[in-house]
Amino acid sequence: MEIYGVSIFYLVPLLVFGPLVVWVLFKVFRIQSLFTLTDEERELRRKHRALVAIQNIESAKSARFKRPKLTPLRILGQGVLYALFIVGIGAFSNWPAYEQTAPGMGQIKLSLTLLGKRVEPCIIRTREELMKLAPNMRRAKSCPRERWPVDAVFMLDGVEVYRQTAKPAGLSSDGPSSFYETFFVGEGEHRVHLTLVDDGGQAPTKTFEQTVRLKVGQALAITMDHEGRVGVY
Amino acid sequence: MRKVLRTFFHYLEAAFDPVFEGAWNPVRQLGSLTFFQYWVVAITGIYIYIFFDTTVDGAYESVEWMTGQWYLAGLMRSLHRYASDAMVALTMLHLLREFAYGRFRGARWFAWFTGVPLIWFLFFSGVSGYWLVWDQLAQYVAIGSMEWLDWLGIFGKTIANNFLKPGAMTDRFFTLLVFIHIFVPLFLLFIMWFHVMRLKQPRINPPRGLAWGSLAALIVLSLIFPATSHDKADLSTMTPVLNFDWFFLPAYPLFDAIGPGPMWGAAIGLTLLISLAPVIPRFHRPPAALVTLDKCNGCSRCAADCPFDAVEMKPRSDGAKFDQEAVVIENRCVACGICVGACPVSTPFRQDEELVTGIDIVDPTLKMLRIQTDGAMKAAREQSRAMGENAICVAVFGCANGVGAGALKARAQERGIQAAIAEISMPCTGMLPPSFIDYALSRGEMDGVMVTGCGENACFYRFGQFWMEDRINQQRDPHLRKRVRRERLALVWAAPTEVNKTADAMEQFVERLGALEKEKEGA
Ligand code: HEM
Ligand code: SF4
Ligand code: SF4
């Protein structure tokens, strides 16, 4: 949904965080004091800061700010502890390796984004019908925006590995439906087979079938180009 | 569970003490060390950005070039990586420690609560950094991140498609990633500032020795084990086995295992759980400090000493001749009583029945503290008489977070230390007006006074211990009077697990006091 061409999704954070920010400004930063401070209060504040500073001057000479005595034994001990620290950091920054799939596999990724058919067909209004509408609503062709969810079935080497129904995006269900899934498969030839139903019916409205050769560590994508043609890339 | 964790930290800190001493003990500087690592990351980041190519094609090679220059750009890159990792490790330890010690309850919820977004921003900063290398790991992390976001369905299209096939990634998108990696860390800094803004004089700089020490250690690590990249990203390939940064990236294997929905559930659930810790099982703030105007002369010492900035000085409202008065901001007050110890009006010598001071807490009030002191000292005197004429009387002022009341007495008895001990406990030793020490020695006829509290540099209420020391050393108002003989005074900072350390100190102290008594008799 849009308001003046801006998706309302951008308003949600504003509505959530706006009041939070205002609350923080007032309760935590107490910014109201910025507006309500009298000159007298400002003067007091200055005085107070000065007093705090005086209170801290002598404290700053305290022994706790002095460097601990560094004996050779201590230096050695610190060295050992720092060594432990960098071993810990260095190790877990690189190791143990993460195996996202067994070595020797390749990857096929299915990513489709397509519009389902409209649930109701467009209406073409006659002259008489148009005259009955308010002047600003007079459009000859009107298309209800809702679209069908899309069903997808994906088979790999004759085995069904994926079956999904994707609802159209958007609050008024007028956006595209998306499918996204990753499959790890061994190297060699594979038969991929995809059927799509985009009109709420049973019969496939689109099928795609192809044999692909996959190498170790190769990543293939089954996706659509701008014209909606499915292909393997 | 918190108790176990707390004991763990007590022992951990104790283990570091002999090597670093209290002041440099890194376990007590986790927040400030994290801050320091941030600066290291920021400075090295600016340096390597100079050589970084912000295009899809050039990024990887520019990073490789830097890695090749091992003595400078490569070093900077490694430092950038390892200091970030250190930030994560230190932040987690810092979180655990604050949790273990319960420093997130009541009015202290603020630092805790603002700490939670720090975790998220730290995570995003690190992850977005990994994208920029544009190697196989970057590819894996970037795709995982986009898939995770895509599950929310807020973009109307699959943004992971930006990584689907060769050429899908555009320079424009890559530039966006670069911007994310610059602005998220900047925002992190902003929240870090926010995190400590309710604390007076927050410790954001570690002691110099620790700062240099940790930097030197990371430089050594960077030189012997420089950060490297995987092969260049190639969207037509994938790498089954990746060398992995478990500080920043453990969410990704988890994501692979459980999928986006449960992952969001886990992330949001954990975030809520941590955020709401201060109100589980319920929010409890002990009653705040109270100002009694007729006793307040507006000296502002309480405001200067409150570790939580909970006292404000306001223009006088009662027509008294002073120009300001103390006002407590109730929802910041943790009821530590440090302000009571700071108020020059808090003196036990006063005869008046009421013993009202300028600023007081509710549990215990200053008056209650004097009653407790009088009672304990009386019992000790009686005990010492019963023990024979040689028995030394010692008043021990302690806090609720150090060696517990009773524990020291029991251990002293076990060891057969010939002393009658009067134990007086309060929320924080910083609550003790120094005049009480004078009072115990002169009026209470104690032979010595021992002041105890949390481990050195680990004051539960941040400054109680410091102000106490400074007051005794006459470096902070109100001073302990000169006439008080310092050899009759002992300061022992020890965690609850360090009963033996306290008992050792007591043994030596009693010996010293015994010698003083003999001297007196001789004279
Ligand atoms: C980037 C990460 C962080 C940095 C740089 C940081 C830094 C600091 C610093 C400098 C202090 C003040 C210490 C003092 O002066 O006594 C502090 C206190 C504290 N921090 Fe953090 N912190 C971080 C993350 C967190 C997180 C994730 C949590 C928990 C969710 C947390 C909870 C606290 C608490 C409870 C305190 C104590 C406040 C008090 O004494 O009342 N911090 N932190
Ligand atoms: S008791 Fe006093 S020193 Fe402690 S937080 Fe409250 S006002 Fe501050
Ligand atoms: S320390 Fe005591 S006298 Fe001074 S401003 Fe605070 S309450 Fe008033």
GROMACS .gro file of N, CA, C and O in nm, chain A residues 20-80:
model
  244
   20LEU      N    1   0.931   0.627   2.056
   20LEU     CA    2   1.040   0.579   2.141
   20LEU      C    3   1.148   0.687   2.152
   20LEU      O    4   1.198   0.717   2.260
   21VAL      N    5   1.181   0.747   2.036
   21VAL     CA    6   1.284   0.849   2.035
   21VAL      C    7   1.241   0.969   2.120
   21VAL      O    8   1.317   1.023   2.201
   22VAL      N    9   1.115   1.008   2.104
   22VAL     CA   10   1.065   1.121   2.181
   22VAL      C   11   1.072   1.090   2.330
   22VAL      O   12   1.119   1.170   2.411
   23TRP      N   13   1.031   0.967   2.364
   23TRP     CA   14   1.034   0.926   2.503
   23TRP      C   15   1.176   0.932   2.558
   23TRP      O   16   1.201   0.984   2.666
   24VAL      N   17   1.270   0.880   2.477
   24VAL     CA   18   1.409   0.879   2.521
   24VAL      C   19   1.460   1.021   2.540
   24VAL      O   20   1.524   1.054   2.639
   25LEU      N   21   1.426   1.108   2.443
   25LEU     CA   22   1.472   1.247   2.452
   25LEU      C   23   1.425   1.312   2.581
   25LEU      O   24   1.499   1.383   2.647
   26PHE      N   25   1.301   1.284   2.618
   26PHE     CA   26   1.247   1.351   2.735
   26PHE      C   27   1.286   1.283   2.866
   26PHE      O   28   1.327   1.348   2.961
   27LYS      N   29   1.274   1.150   2.868
   27LYS     CA   30   1.295   1.081   2.995
   27LYS      C   31   1.444   1.059   3.023
   27LYS      O   32   1.485   1.060   3.137
   28VAL      N   33   1.519   1.036   2.918
   28VAL     CA   34   1.658   1.003   2.942
   28VAL      C   35   1.749   1.124   2.926
   28VAL      O   36   1.826   1.158   3.013
   29PHE      N   37   1.733   1.193   2.815
   29PHE     CA   38   1.815   1.312   2.793
   29PHE      C   39   1.761   1.432   2.868
   29PHE      O   40   1.827   1.531   2.883
   30ARG      N   41   1.636   1.422   2.908
   30ARG     CA   42   1.570   1.532   2.978
   30ARG      C   43   1.584   1.663   2.900
   30ARG      O   44   1.626   1.765   2.954
   31ILE      N   45   1.553   1.656   2.772
   31ILE     CA   46   1.576   1.777   2.693
   31ILE      C   47   1.481   1.890   2.732
   31ILE      O   48   1.507   2.005   2.701
   32GLN      N   49   1.373   1.855   2.803
   32GLN     CA   50   1.285   1.964   2.844
   32GLN      C   51   1.364   2.067   2.925
   32GLN      O   52   1.334   2.185   2.923
   33SER      N   53   1.469   2.018   2.996
   33SER     CA   54   1.544   2.112   3.078
   33SER      C   55   1.617   2.215   2.992
   33SER      O   56   1.650   2.323   3.037
   34LEU      N   57   1.640   2.180   2.864
   34LEU     CA   58   1.704   2.276   2.775
   34LEU      C   59   1.616   2.399   2.754
   34LEU      O   60   1.665   2.510   2.741
   35PHE      N   61   1.485   2.375   2.747
   35PHE     CA   62   1.395   2.487   2.721
   35PHE      C   63   1.356   2.560   2.849
   35PHE      O   64   1.322   2.676   2.847
   36THR      N   65   1.355   2.485   2.961
   36THR     CA   66   1.296   2.544   3.080
   36THR      C   67   1.399   2.600   3.177
   36THR      O   68   1.363   2.658   3.278
   37LEU      N   69   1.528   2.584   3.145
   37LEU     CA   70   1.629   2.634   3.237
   37LEU      C   71   1.624   2.786   3.244
   37LEU      O   72   1.626   2.855   3.142
   38THR      N   73   1.620   2.840   3.367
   38THR     CA   74   1.631   2.984   3.382
   38THR      C   75   1.779   3.019   3.388
   38THR      O   76   1.864   2.931   3.403
   39ASP      N   77   1.809   3.147   3.378
   39ASP     CA   78   1.949   3.190   3.385
   39ASP      C   79   2.009   3.149   3.517
   39ASP      O   80   2.124   3.107   3.525
   40GLU      N   81   1.925   3.160   3.619
   40GLU     CA   82   1.974   3.126   3.753
   40GLU      C   83   2.016   2.979   3.757
   40GLU      O   84   2.122   2.944   3.810
   41GLU      N   85   1.931   2.894   3.696
   41GLU     CA   86   1.962   2.751   3.696
   41GLU      C   87   2.088   2.722   3.617
   41GLU      O   88   2.168   2.637   3.654
   42ARG      N   89   2.102   2.794   3.507
   42ARG     CA   90   2.222   2.776   3.426
   42ARG      C   91   2.347   2.809   3.508
   42ARG      O   92   2.446   2.739   3.506
   43GLU      N   93   2.337   2.919   3.580
   43GLU     CA   94   2.448   2.964   3.662
   43GLU      C   95   2.481   2.856   3.766
   43GLU      O   96   2.597   2.821   3.789
   44LEU      N   97   2.374   2.801   3.826
   44LEU     CA   98   2.391   2.697   3.927
   44LEU      C   99   2.463   2.576   3.870
   44LEU      O  100   2.549   2.517   3.931
   45ARG      N  101   2.419   2.546   3.750
   45ARG     CA  102   2.475   2.428   3.685
   45ARG      C  103   2.625   2.448   3.665
   45ARG      O  104   2.706   2.359   3.689
   46ARG      N  105   2.661   2.568   3.625
   46ARG     CA  106   2.802   2.599   3.604
   46ARG      C  107   2.878   2.583   3.736
   46ARG      O  108   2.984   2.523   3.743
   47LYS      N  109   2.819   2.638   3.840
   47LYS     CA  110   2.881   2.633   3.972
   47LYS      C  111   2.898   2.488   4.015
   47LYS      O  112   3.001   2.448   4.068
   48HIS      N  113   2.792   2.411   3.990
   48HIS     CA  114   2.795   2.271   4.029
   48HIS      C  115   2.907   2.197   3.958
   48HIS      O  116   2.982   2.122   4.019
   49ARG      N  117   2.919   2.223   3.829
   49ARG     CA  118   3.027   2.157   3.755
   49ARG      C  119   3.162   2.192   3.815
   49ARG      O  120   3.249   2.107   3.829
   50ALA      N  121   3.175   2.320   3.851
   50ALA     CA  122   3.302   2.364   3.909
   50ALA      C  123   3.328   2.288   4.039
   50ALA      O  124   3.440   2.242   4.065
   51LEU      N  125   3.223   2.272   4.120
   51LEU     CA  126   3.241   2.204   4.248
   51LEU      C  127   3.278   2.058   4.228
   51LEU      O  128   3.365   2.005   4.298
   52VAL      N  129   3.213   1.995   4.132
   52VAL     CA  130   3.245   1.856   4.103
   52VAL      C  131   3.391   1.846   4.060
   52VAL      O  132   3.465   1.757   4.103
   53ALA      N  133   3.432   1.942   3.978
   53ALA     CA  134   3.570   1.940   3.931
   53ALA      C  135   3.665   1.950   4.050
   53ALA      O  136   3.763   1.876   4.058
   54ILE      N  137   3.633   2.041   4.143
   54ILE     CA  138   3.719   2.055   4.260
   54ILE      C  139   3.722   1.925   4.339
   54ILE      O  140   3.827   1.876   4.380
   55GLN      N  141   3.604   1.866   4.356
   55GLN     CA  142   3.594   1.741   4.431
   55GLN      C  143   3.681   1.633   4.366
   55GLN      O  144   3.732   1.545   4.433
   56ASN      N  145   3.696   1.641   4.234
   56ASN     CA  146   3.771   1.536   4.165
   56ASN      C  147   3.922   1.562   4.156
   56ASN      O  148   3.998   1.471   4.129
   57ILE      N  149   3.961   1.690   4.175
   57ILE     CA  150   4.103   1.722   4.154
   57ILE      C  151   4.192   1.639   4.245
   57ILE      O  152   4.286   1.574   4.200
   58GLU      N  153   4.162   1.638   4.373
   58GLU     CA  154   4.247   1.566   4.467
   58GLU      C  155   4.237   1.416   4.442
   58GLU      O  156   4.335   1.344   4.448
   59SER      N  157   4.115   1.371   4.412
   59SER     CA  158   4.095   1.229   4.384
   59SER      C  159   4.185   1.181   4.272
   59SER      O  160   4.231   1.068   4.271
   60ALA      N  161   4.208   1.271   4.177
   60ALA     CA  162   4.286   1.232   4.060
   60ALA      C  163   4.429   1.197   4.098
   60ALA      O  164   4.500   1.132   4.022
   61LYS      N  165   4.472   1.241   4.218
   61LYS     CA  166   4.608   1.209   4.261
   61LYS      C  167   4.614   1.074   4.330
   61LYS      O  168   4.718   1.033   4.377
   62SER      N  169   4.500   1.009   4.336
   62SER     CA  170   4.491   0.886   4.413
   62SER      C  171   4.586   0.779   4.360
   62SER      O  172   4.617   0.773   4.241
   63ALA      N  173   4.627   0.696   4.452
   63ALA     CA  174   4.725   0.591   4.417
   63ALA      C  175   4.671   0.495   4.313
   63ALA      O  176   4.747   0.430   4.244
   64ARG      N  177   4.539   0.487   4.302
   64ARG     CA  178   4.485   0.386   4.211
   64ARG      C  179   4.514   0.418   4.065
   64ARG      O  180   4.498   0.334   3.978
   65PHE      N  181   4.555   0.540   4.038
   65PHE     CA  182   4.588   0.574   3.900
   65PHE      C  183   4.733   0.546   3.867
   65PHE      O  184   4.777   0.563   3.755
   66LYS      N  185   4.807   0.504   3.970
   66LYS     CA  186   4.948   0.475   3.945
   66LYS      C  187   4.963   0.339   3.880
   66LYS      O  188   4.881   0.251   3.897
   67ARG      N  189   5.072   0.328   3.806
   67ARG     CA  190   5.099   0.203   3.737
   67ARG      C  191   5.138   0.096   3.840
   67ARG      O  192   5.220   0.122   3.927
   68PRO      N  193   5.081  -0.023   3.828
   68PRO     CA  194   5.126  -0.130   3.917
   68PRO      C  195   5.272  -0.156   3.892
   68PRO      O  196   5.322  -0.136   3.781
   69LYS      N  197   5.341  -0.202   3.994
   69LYS     CA  198   5.484  -0.232   3.977
   69LYS      C  199   5.500  -0.347   3.879
   69LYS      O  200   5.435  -0.449   3.892
   70LEU      N  201   5.586  -0.327   3.780
   70LEU     CA  202   5.607  -0.434   3.683
   70LEU      C  203   5.733  -0.511   3.717
   70LEU      O  204   5.844  -0.471   3.681
   71THR      N  205   5.717  -0.619   3.788
   71THR     CA  206   5.832  -0.704   3.817
   71THR      C  207   5.851  -0.798   3.698
   71THR      O  208   5.758  -0.818   3.621
   72PRO      N  209   5.971  -0.855   3.683
   72PRO     CA  210   5.993  -0.948   3.571
   72PRO      C  211   5.889  -1.061   3.571
   72PRO      O  212   5.839  -1.100   3.465
   73LEU      N  213   5.856  -1.107   3.689
   73LEU     CA  214   5.761  -1.218   3.698
   73LEU      C  215   5.625  -1.175   3.645
   73LEU      O  216   5.555  -1.249   3.575
   74ARG      N  217   5.587  -1.053   3.677
   74ARG     CA  218   5.459  -1.001   3.630
   74ARG      C  219   5.459  -0.986   3.479
   74ARG      O  220   5.362  -1.019   3.412
   75ILE      N  221   5.568  -0.932   3.427
   75ILE     CA  222   5.577  -0.913   3.282
   75ILE      C  223   5.562  -1.049   3.214
   75ILE      O  224   5.488  -1.064   3.116
   76LEU      N  225   5.629  -1.148   3.270
   76LEU     CA  226   5.621  -1.283   3.216
   76LEU      C  227   5.475  -1.331   3.221
   76LEU      O  228   5.420  -1.381   3.122
   77GLY      N  229   5.413  -1.314   3.337
   77GLY     CA  230   5.274  -1.358   3.354
   77GLY      C  231   5.182  -1.290   3.255
   77GLY      O  232   5.096  -1.353   3.192
   78GLN      N  233   5.201  -1.160   3.240
   78GLN     CA  234   5.116  -1.088   3.145
   78GLN      C  235   5.139  -1.138   3.004
   78GLN      O  236   5.045  -1.155   2.926
   79GLY      N  237   5.266  -1.165   2.973
   79GLY     CA  238   5.298  -1.218   2.841
   79GLY      C  239   5.223  -1.347   2.816
   79GLY      O  240   5.162  -1.366   2.709
   80VAL      N  241   5.222  -1.434   2.915
   80VAL     CA  242   5.154  -1.563   2.899
   80VAL      C  243   5.004  -1.541   2.877
   80VAL      O  244   4.943  -1.600   2.788
   0.00000   0.00000   0.00000
